[in-house]
Tab-separated table of C-alpha atoms in Angstrom:
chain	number	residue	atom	x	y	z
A	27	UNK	CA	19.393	15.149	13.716
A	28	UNK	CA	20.762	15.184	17.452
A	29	UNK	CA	20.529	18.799	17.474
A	30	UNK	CA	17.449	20.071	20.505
A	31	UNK	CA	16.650	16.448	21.794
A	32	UNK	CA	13.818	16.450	24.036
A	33	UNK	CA	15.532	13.376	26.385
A	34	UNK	CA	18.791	11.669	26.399
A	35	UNK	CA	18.713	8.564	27.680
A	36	UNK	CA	22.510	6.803	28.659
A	37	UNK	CA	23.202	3.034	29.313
A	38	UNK	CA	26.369	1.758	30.226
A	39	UNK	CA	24.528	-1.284	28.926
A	40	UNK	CA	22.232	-1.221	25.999
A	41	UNK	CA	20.872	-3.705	23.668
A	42	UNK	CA	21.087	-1.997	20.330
A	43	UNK	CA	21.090	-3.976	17.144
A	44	UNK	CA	22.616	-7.236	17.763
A	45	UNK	CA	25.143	-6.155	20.410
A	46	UNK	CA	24.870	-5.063	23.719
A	47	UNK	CA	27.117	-1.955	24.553
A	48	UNK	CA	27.370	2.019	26.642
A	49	UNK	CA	24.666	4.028	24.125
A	50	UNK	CA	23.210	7.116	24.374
A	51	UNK	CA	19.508	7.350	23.208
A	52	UNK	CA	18.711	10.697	22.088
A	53	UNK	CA	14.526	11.492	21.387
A	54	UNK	CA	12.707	13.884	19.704
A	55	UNK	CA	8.616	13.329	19.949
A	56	UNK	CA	8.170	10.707	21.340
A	57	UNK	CA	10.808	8.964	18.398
A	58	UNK	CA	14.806	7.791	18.325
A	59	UNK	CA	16.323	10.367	16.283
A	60	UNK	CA	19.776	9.304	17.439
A	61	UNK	CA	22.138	6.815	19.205
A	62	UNK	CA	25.467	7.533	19.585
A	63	UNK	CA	28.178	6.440	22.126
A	64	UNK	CA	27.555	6.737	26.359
A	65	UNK	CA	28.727	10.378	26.294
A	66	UNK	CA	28.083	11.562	23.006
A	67	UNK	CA	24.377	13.742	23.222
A	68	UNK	CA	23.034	16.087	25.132
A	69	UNK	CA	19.575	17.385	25.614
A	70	UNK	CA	16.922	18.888	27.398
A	71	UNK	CA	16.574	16.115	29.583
A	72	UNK	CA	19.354	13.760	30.720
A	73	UNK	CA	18.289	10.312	32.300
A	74	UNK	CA	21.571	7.924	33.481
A	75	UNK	CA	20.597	4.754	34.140
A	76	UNK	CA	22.299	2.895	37.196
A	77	UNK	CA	25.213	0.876	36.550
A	78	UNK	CA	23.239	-2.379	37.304
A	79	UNK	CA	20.144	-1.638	34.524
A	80	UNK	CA	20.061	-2.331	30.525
A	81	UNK	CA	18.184	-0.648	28.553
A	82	UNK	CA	16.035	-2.646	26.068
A	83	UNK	CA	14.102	-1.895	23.327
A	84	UNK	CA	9.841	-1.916	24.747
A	85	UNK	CA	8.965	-5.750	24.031
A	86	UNK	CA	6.543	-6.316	21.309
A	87	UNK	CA	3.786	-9.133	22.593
A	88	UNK	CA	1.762	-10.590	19.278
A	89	UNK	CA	-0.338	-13.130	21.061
A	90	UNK	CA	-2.434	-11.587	24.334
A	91	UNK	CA	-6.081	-12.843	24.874
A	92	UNK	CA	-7.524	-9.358	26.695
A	93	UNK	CA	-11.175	-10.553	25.977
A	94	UNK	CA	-12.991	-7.538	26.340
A	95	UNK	CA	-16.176	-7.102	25.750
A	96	UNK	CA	-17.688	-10.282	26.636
A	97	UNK	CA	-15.414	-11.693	29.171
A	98	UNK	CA	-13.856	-8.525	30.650
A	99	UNK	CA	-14.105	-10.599	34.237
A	100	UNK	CA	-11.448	-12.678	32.775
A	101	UNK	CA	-9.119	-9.445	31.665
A	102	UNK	CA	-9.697	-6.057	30.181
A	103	UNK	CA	-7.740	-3.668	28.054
A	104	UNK	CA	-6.702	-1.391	31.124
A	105	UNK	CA	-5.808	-4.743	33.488
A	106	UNK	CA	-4.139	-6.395	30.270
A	107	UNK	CA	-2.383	-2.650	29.329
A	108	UNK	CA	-1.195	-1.959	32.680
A	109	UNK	CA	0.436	-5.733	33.370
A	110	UNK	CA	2.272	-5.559	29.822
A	111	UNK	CA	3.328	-2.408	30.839
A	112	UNK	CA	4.783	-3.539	34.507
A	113	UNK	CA	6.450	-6.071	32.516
A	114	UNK	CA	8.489	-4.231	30.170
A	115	UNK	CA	5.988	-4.664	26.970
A	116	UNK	CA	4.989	-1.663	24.971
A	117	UNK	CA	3.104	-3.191	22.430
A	118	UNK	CA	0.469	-5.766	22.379
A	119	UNK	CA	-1.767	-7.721	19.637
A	120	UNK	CA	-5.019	-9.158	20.941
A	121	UNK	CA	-6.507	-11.983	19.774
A	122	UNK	CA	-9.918	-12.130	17.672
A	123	UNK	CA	-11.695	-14.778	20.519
A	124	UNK	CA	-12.529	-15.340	23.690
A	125	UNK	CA	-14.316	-11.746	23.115
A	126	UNK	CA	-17.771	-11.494	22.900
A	127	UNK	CA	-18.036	-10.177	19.821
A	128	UNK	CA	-14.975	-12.257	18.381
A	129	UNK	CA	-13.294	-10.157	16.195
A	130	UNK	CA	-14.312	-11.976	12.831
A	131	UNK	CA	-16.238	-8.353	11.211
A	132	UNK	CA	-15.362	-5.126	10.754
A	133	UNK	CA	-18.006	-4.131	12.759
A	134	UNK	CA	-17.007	-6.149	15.659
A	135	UNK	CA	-13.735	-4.692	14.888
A	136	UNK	CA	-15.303	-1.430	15.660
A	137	UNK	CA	-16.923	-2.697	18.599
A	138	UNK	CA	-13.545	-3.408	20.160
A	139	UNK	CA	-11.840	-0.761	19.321
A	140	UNK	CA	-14.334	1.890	20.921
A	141	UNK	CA	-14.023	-0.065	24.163
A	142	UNK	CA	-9.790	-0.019	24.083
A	143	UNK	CA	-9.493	3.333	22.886
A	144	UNK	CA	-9.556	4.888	25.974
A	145	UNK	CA	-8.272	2.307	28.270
A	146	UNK	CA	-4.745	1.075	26.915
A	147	UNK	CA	-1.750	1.863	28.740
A	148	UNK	CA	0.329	0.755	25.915
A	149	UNK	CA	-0.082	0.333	22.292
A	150	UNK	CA	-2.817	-2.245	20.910
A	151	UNK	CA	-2.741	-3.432	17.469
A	152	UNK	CA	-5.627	-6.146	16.524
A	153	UNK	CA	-5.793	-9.747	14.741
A	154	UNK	CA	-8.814	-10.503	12.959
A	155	UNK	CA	-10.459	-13.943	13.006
A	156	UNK	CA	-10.725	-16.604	10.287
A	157	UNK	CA	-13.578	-18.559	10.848
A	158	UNK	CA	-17.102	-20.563	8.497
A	159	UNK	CA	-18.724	-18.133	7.159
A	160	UNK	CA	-16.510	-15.327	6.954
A	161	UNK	CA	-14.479	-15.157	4.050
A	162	UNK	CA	-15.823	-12.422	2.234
A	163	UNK	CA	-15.287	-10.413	5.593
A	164	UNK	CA	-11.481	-10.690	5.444
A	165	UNK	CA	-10.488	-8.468	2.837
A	166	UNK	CA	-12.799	-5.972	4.913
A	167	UNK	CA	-10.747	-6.286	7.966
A	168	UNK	CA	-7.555	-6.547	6.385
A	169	UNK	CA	-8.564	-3.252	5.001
A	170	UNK	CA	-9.607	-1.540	8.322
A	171	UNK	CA	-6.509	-2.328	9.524
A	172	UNK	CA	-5.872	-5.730	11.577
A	173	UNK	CA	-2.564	-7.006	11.553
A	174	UNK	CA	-3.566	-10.740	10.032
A	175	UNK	CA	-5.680	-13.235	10.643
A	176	UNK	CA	-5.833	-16.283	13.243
A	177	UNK	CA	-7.088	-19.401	12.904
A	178	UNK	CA	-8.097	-22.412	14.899
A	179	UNK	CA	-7.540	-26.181	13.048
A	180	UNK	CA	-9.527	-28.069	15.985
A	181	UNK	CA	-12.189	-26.839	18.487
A	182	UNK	CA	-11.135	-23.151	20.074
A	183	UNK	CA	-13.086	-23.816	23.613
A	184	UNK	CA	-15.433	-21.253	22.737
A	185	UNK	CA	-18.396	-21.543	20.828
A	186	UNK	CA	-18.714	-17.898	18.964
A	187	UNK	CA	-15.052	-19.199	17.474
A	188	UNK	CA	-15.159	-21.902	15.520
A	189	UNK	CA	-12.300	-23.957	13.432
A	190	UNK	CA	-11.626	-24.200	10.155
A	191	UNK	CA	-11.892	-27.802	8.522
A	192	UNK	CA	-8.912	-28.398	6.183
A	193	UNK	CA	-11.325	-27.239	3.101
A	194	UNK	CA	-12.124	-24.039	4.573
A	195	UNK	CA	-8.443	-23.815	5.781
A	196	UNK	CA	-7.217	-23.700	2.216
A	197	UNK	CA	-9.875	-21.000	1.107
A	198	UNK	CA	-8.755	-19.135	4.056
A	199	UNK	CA	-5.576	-19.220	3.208
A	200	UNK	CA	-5.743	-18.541	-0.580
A	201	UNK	CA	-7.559	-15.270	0.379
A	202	UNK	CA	-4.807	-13.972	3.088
A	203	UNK	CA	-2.063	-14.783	0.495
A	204	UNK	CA	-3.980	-12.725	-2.512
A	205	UNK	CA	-4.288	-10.231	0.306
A	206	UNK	CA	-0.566	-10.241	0.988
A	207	UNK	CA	-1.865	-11.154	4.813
A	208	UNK	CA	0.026	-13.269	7.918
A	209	UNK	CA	-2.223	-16.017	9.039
A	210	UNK	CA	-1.361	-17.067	12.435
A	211	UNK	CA	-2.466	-20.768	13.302
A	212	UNK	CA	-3.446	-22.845	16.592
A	213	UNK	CA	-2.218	-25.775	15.123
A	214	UNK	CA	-3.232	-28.933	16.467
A	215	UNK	CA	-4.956	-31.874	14.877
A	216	UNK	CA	-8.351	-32.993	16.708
A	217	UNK	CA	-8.010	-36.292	15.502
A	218	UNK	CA	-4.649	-37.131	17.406
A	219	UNK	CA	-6.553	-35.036	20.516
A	220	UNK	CA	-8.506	-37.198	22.878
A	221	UNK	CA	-11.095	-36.061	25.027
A	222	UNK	CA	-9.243	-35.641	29.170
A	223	UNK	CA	-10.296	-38.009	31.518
A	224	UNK	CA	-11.589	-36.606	34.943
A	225	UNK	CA	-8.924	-36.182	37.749
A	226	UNK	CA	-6.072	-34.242	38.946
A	227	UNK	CA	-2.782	-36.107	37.306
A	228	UNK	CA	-1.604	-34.019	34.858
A	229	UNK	CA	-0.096	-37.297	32.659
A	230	UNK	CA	-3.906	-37.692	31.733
A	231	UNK	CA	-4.056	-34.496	30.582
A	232	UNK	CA	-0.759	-34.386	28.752
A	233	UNK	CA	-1.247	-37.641	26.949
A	234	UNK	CA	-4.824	-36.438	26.199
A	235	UNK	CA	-2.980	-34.459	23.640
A	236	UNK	CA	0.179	-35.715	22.362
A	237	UNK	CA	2.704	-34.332	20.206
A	238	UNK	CA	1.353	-36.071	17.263
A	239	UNK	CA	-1.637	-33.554	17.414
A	240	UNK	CA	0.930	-30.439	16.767
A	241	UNK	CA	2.865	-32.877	13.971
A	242	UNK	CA	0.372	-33.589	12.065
A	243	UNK	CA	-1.078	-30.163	12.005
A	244	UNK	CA	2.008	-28.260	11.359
A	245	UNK	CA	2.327	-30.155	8.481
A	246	UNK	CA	-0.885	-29.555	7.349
A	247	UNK	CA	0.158	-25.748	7.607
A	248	UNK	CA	3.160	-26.129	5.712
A	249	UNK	CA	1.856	-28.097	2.844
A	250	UNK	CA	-1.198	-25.469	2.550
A	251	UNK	CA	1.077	-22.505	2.741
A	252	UNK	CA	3.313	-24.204	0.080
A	253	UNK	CA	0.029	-25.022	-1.948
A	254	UNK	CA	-1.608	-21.130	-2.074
A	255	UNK	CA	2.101	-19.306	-1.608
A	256	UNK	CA	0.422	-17.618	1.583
A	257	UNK	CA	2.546	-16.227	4.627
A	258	UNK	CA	1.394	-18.182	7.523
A	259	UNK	CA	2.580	-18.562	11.419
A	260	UNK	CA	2.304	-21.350	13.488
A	261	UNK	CA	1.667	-20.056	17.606
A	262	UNK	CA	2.730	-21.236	20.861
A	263	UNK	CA	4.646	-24.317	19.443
A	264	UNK	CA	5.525	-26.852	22.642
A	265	UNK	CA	5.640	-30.022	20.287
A	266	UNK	CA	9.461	-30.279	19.588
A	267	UNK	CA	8.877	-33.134	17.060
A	268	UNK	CA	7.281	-29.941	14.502
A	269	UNK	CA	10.933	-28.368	14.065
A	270	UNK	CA	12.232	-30.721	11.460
A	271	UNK	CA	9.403	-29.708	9.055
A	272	UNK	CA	9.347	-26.058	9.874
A	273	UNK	CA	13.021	-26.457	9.139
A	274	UNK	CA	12.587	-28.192	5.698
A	275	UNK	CA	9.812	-25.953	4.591
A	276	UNK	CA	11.565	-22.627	5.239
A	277	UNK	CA	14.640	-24.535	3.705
A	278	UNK	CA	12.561	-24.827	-0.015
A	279	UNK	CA	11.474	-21.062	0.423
A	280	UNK	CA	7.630	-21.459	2.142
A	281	UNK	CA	7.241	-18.617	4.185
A	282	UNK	CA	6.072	-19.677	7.395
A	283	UNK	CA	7.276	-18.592	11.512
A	284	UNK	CA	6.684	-20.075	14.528
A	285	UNK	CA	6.272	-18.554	17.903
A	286	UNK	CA	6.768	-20.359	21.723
A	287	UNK	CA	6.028	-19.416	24.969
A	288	UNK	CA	7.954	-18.563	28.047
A	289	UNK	CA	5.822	-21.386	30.260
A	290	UNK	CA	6.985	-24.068	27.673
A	291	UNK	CA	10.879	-22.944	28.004
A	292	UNK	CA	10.392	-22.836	31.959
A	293	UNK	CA	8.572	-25.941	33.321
A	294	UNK	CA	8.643	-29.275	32.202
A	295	UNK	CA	6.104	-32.233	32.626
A	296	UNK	CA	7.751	-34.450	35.179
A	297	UNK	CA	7.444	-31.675	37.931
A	298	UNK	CA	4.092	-30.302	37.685
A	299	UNK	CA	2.143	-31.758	40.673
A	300	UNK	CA	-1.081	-33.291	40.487
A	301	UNK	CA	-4.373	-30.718	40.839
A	302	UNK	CA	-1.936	-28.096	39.453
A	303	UNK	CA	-4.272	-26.759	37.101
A	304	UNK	CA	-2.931	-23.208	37.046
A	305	UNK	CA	-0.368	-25.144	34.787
A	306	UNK	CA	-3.063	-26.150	32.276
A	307	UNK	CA	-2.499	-24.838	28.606
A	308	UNK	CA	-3.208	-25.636	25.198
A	309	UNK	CA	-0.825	-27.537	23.819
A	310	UNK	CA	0.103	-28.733	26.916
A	311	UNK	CA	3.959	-28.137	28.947
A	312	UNK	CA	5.806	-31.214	27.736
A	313	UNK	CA	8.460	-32.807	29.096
A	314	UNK	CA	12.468	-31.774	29.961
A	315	UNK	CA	14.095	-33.275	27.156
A	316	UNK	CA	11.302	-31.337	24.764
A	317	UNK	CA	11.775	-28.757	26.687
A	318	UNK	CA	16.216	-28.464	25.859
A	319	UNK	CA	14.670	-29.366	22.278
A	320	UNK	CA	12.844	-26.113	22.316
A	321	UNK	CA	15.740	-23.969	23.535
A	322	UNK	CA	18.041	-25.630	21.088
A	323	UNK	CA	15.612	-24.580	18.532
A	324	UNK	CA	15.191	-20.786	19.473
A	325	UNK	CA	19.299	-21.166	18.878
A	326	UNK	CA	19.420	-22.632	15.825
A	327	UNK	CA	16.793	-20.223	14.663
A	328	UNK	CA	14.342	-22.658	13.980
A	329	UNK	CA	12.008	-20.878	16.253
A	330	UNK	CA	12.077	-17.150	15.818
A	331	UNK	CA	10.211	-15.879	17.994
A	332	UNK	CA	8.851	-15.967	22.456
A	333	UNK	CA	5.782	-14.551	22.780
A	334	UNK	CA	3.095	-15.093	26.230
A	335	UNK	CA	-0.107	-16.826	25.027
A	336	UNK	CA	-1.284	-14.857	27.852
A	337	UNK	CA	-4.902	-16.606	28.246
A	338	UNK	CA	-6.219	-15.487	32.177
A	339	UNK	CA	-9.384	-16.740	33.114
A	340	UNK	CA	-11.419	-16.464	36.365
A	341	UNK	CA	-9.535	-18.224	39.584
A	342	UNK	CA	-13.492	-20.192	39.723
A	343	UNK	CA	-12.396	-21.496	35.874
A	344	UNK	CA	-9.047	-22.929	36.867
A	345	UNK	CA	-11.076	-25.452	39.365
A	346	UNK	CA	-7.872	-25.028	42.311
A	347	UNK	CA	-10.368	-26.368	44.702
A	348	UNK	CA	-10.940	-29.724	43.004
A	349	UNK	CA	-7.590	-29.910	40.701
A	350	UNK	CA	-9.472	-31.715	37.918
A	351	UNK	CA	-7.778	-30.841	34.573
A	352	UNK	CA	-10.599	-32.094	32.601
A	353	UNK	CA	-12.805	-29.333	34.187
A	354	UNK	CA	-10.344	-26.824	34.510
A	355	UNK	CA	-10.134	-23.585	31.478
A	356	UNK	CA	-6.604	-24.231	29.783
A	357	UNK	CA	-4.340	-20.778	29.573
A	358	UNK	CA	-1.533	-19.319	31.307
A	359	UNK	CA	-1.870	-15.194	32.327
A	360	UNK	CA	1.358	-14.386	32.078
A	361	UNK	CA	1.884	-11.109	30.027
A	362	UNK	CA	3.479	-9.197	33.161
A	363	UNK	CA	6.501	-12.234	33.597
A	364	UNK	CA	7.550	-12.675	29.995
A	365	UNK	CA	10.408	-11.344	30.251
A	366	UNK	CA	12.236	-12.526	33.604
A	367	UNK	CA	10.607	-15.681	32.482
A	368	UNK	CA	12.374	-16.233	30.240
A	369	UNK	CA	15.481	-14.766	31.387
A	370	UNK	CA	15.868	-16.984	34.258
A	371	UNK	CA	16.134	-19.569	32.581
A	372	UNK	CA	17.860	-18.241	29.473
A	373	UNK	CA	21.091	-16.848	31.826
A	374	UNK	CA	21.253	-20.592	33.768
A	375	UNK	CA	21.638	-21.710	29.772
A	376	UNK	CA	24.117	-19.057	28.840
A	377	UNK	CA	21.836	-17.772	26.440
A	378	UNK	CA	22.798	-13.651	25.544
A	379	UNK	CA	20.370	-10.748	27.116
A	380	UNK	CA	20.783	-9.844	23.232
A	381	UNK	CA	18.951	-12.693	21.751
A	382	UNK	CA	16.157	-12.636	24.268
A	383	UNK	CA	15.490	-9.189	23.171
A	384	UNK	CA	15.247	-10.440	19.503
A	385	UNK	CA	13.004	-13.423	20.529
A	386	UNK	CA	10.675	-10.792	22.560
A	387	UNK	CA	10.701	-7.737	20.595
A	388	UNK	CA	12.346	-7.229	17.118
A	389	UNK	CA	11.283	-10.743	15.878
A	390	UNK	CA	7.682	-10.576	16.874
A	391	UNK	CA	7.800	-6.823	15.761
A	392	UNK	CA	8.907	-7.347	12.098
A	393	UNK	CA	6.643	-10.478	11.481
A	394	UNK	CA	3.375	-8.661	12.014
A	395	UNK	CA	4.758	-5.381	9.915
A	396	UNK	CA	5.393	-3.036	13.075
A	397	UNK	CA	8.440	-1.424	12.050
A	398	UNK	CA	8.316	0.934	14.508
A	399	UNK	CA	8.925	-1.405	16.953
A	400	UNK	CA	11.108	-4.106	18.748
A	401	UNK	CA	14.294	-2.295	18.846
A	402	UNK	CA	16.973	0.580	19.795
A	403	UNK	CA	17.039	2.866	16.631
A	404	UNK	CA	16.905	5.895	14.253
A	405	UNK	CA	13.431	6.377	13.208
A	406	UNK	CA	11.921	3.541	15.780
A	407	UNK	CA	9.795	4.669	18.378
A	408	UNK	CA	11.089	5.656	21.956
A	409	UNK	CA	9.578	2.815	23.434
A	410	UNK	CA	12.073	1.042	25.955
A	411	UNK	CA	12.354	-1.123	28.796
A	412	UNK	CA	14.974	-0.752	32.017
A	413	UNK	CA	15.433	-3.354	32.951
A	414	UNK	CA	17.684	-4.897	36.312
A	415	UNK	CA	19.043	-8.328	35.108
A	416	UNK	CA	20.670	-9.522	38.056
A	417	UNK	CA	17.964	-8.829	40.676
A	418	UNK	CA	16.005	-11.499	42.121
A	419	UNK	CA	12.295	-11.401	43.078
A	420	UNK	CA	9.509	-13.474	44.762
A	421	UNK	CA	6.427	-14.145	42.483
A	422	UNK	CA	3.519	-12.603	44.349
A	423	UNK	CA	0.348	-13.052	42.351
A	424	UNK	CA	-1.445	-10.358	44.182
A	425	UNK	CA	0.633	-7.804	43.194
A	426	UNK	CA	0.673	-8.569	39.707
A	427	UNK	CA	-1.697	-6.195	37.523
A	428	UNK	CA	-3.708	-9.289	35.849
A	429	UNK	CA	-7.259	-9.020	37.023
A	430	UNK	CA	-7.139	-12.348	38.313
A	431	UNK	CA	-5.130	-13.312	40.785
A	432	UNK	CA	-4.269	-16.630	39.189
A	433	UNK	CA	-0.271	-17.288	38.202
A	434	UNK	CA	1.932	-20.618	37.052
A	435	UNK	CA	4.589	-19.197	38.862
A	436	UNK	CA	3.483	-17.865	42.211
A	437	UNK	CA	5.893	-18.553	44.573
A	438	UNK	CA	8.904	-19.469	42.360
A	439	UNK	CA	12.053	-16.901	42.386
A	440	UNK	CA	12.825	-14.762	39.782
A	441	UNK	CA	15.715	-13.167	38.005
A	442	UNK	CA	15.585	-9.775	36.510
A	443	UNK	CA	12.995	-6.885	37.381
A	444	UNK	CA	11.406	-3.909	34.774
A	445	UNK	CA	11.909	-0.894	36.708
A	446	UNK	CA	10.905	1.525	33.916
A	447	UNK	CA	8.868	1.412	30.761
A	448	UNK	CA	9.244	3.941	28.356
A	449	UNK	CA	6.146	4.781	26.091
A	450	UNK	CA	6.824	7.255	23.048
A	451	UNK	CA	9.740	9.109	24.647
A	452	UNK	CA	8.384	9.224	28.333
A	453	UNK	CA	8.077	6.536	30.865
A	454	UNK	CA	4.757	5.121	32.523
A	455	UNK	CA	3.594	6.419	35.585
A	456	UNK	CA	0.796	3.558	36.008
A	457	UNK	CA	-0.705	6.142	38.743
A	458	UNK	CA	-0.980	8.826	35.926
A	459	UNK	CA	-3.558	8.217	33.590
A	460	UNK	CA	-3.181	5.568	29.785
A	461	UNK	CA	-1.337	6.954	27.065
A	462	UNK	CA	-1.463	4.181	24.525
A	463	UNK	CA	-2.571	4.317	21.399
A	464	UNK	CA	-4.535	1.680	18.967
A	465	UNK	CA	-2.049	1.015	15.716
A	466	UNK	CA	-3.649	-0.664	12.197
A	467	UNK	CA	-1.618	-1.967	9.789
A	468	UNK	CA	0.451	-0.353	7.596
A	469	UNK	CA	-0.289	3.759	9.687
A	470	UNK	CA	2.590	4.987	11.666
């Protein structure tokens, strides 16, 4: 098989499997068709990385709001495309709302799909929505390809979206398990959820929504994925309270994940300022102690998986110039940081380069069925990331490729910088033109 390789690519450091060591990365169209030891291939092409780069498998990023059509003045699939790509991700999922169409029929499906196609800079796979009314269209959609389904358990913020009351839940959920389908949850209970008072603390905000509202939802999840045998997935989990009963419920064989996000690993409650509503999300950043919880969990393996929530808005919608969180649109853009995110804080921890790759690409990879992705192997795609883990940087929103030039963490210090994202074999030259594809489930 390592006989006329298009590329060679050689590490001194590589992330491959669950080790990191020298590796040689031989392709052949745009796929790994060998890895072998630092010297041990030869090919057309010959690329050494320097001695202070790793090369990573391309992340894999299931949860990214691009919200084209509708709201393309929030993002758009070329903005969203060429930010993952500057960050080192290679393959995104979008979510079904905050598009206009929301992706809840096949034909809106199609709708979205004709607008990507010729816009992505990296690959774009789809989740449908589960929403009143639309049962009879899932089996449609799981059929024309979307990766699963998400859900919202309280109101989503935008009207086209709507939630799923716990009857409608359970029918949802009885369809995606006869389906053999992943549904993916925003899980928080709008009972426990009080409406924000006006003003610019963010305690009003974060007791507006307490941890009792992810609780008592998560357990709602697990007892109806336990009732209908259905695979489901809880997202962007900040409530450390809900591990115990993921725990317990994977422990008795219900198959449910759960996903968190790099701006609930990096801040914490007790230093976000007040009128800092570019810190605003949904659940909310909790506090430090929650916050070691959460990083004890992704240890344990409790939580398997870091993905962005990346949710970008208009600067107007984050209301900077009054700092009222009740006002302000809750979501953090943050597809482009992921992973030095996470890795700053993860190397001050003395948590592995090795298991943030698994947290940021093979784990969100093989829950959605892309097995093609996440990682440095025979048969996988050539889609890697080279990355510098010991260089610092300054957080510059303007030169980030979001559309808007809204970030959490302007200003704050960095470790680790992509300098090259490989796509299929070849890297991205983001002043060349996209090269991405659109992937449905189960097609190569």
């Amino acid at each position: 098989m390592a006989d006329g390789l298009d590329t060679v690519v050689r590490a001194r450091r590589a992330v491959v499997g669950a080790a990191e060591r020298p590796a040689a990365v031989g392709i052949r169209d745009g796929r790994i068709v060998a890895v072998a030891a630092y010297d041990g291939l030869e090919g057309a092409e010959v690329v050494e990385l320097a001695d202070d780069e790793v090369l990573l498998p391309g992340l894999v990023d299931t949860h990214v709001h691009v919200n084209e059509p509708g709201r393309t003045e929030w993002e758009g699939f070329a903005s969203a495309t060429r930010a993952a790509a500057a960050g080192g991700v290679t393959t995104i999922v979008d979510m079904p709302l905050n598009s206009i169409p929301p992706t809840t029929t096949v034909a809106a499906l199609e709708v979205k799909r004709a607008v990507a196609r010729d816009q992505v800079w990296v690959d774009v796979g789809f989740w449908g929505g589960a929403v009143p009314d639309n049962l009879e269209d899932l089996a449609r959609l799981h059929e024309a390809g979307v990766l699963g389904f998400k859900c919202f358990l309280l109101d989503s913020g935008v009207e086209e979206f709507p939630h799923l009351p716990p009857a409608g839940f359970a029918a949802a959920m009885a369809e995606t398990g006869r389906l053999g389908a992943l549904m993916i949850v925003h899980a928080e209970d709008a009972d426990e959820v009080a409406e924000c008072a006006h003003g610019t603390a963010y305690r009003g905000f974060l007791e507006s929504r307490p941890d009792a509202a992810e609780e008592r939802a998560i357990a709602l999840v697990v007892d109806t994925a336990r009732a209908t045998g259905a695979r489901a997935h809880v997202v962007h989990l900040s409530a450390s309270g809900a591990v115990p009963t993921l725990r317990a419920a994977r422990a008795e064989g219900v198959d449910v994940s759960v996903e968190t996000c790099p701006h609930y690993l990096h801040f914490e409650a007790g230093s976000i300022p007040d009128g800092a509503t570019e810190l605003k999300c949904c659940p909310p950043i909790r506090d430090a102690a929650n916050r070691d919880a959460l990083w004890a969990a992704l240890a344990d393996g409790d939580i398997d998986m870091v993905v962005s929530d990346h949710s970008p808005c208009t600067a107007e919608l984050k209301r900077s110039e009054t700092g009222d969180f009740a006002d302000a649109w809750g979501g953090i853009a943050s597809l482009q940081l992921g992973l030095p995110v996470v890795w700053t804080t993860a190397r001050q921890r003395g948590v592995a380069l090795v298991d943030v790759v698994r947290w940021m690409a093979t784990a969100p990879a093989r829950r959605v069925g892309l097995a093609d992705k996440g990682e440095i192997a025979v048969g996988a795609d050539a889609d890697l990331c080279v990355f510098a883990p010991d260089e610092p940087w300054v957080v510059d929103p303007a030169r980030l490729h979001h559309k808007n030039p809204v970030s959490a963490y302007a200003g704050r210090t960095l470790t680790g910088t992509v300098r090259a994202t490989w796509l299929r074999g070849r890297p991205l030259d983001l002043s060349a033109g996209p090269r991405g594809r659109l992937l449905r489930r189960g097609a190569r």
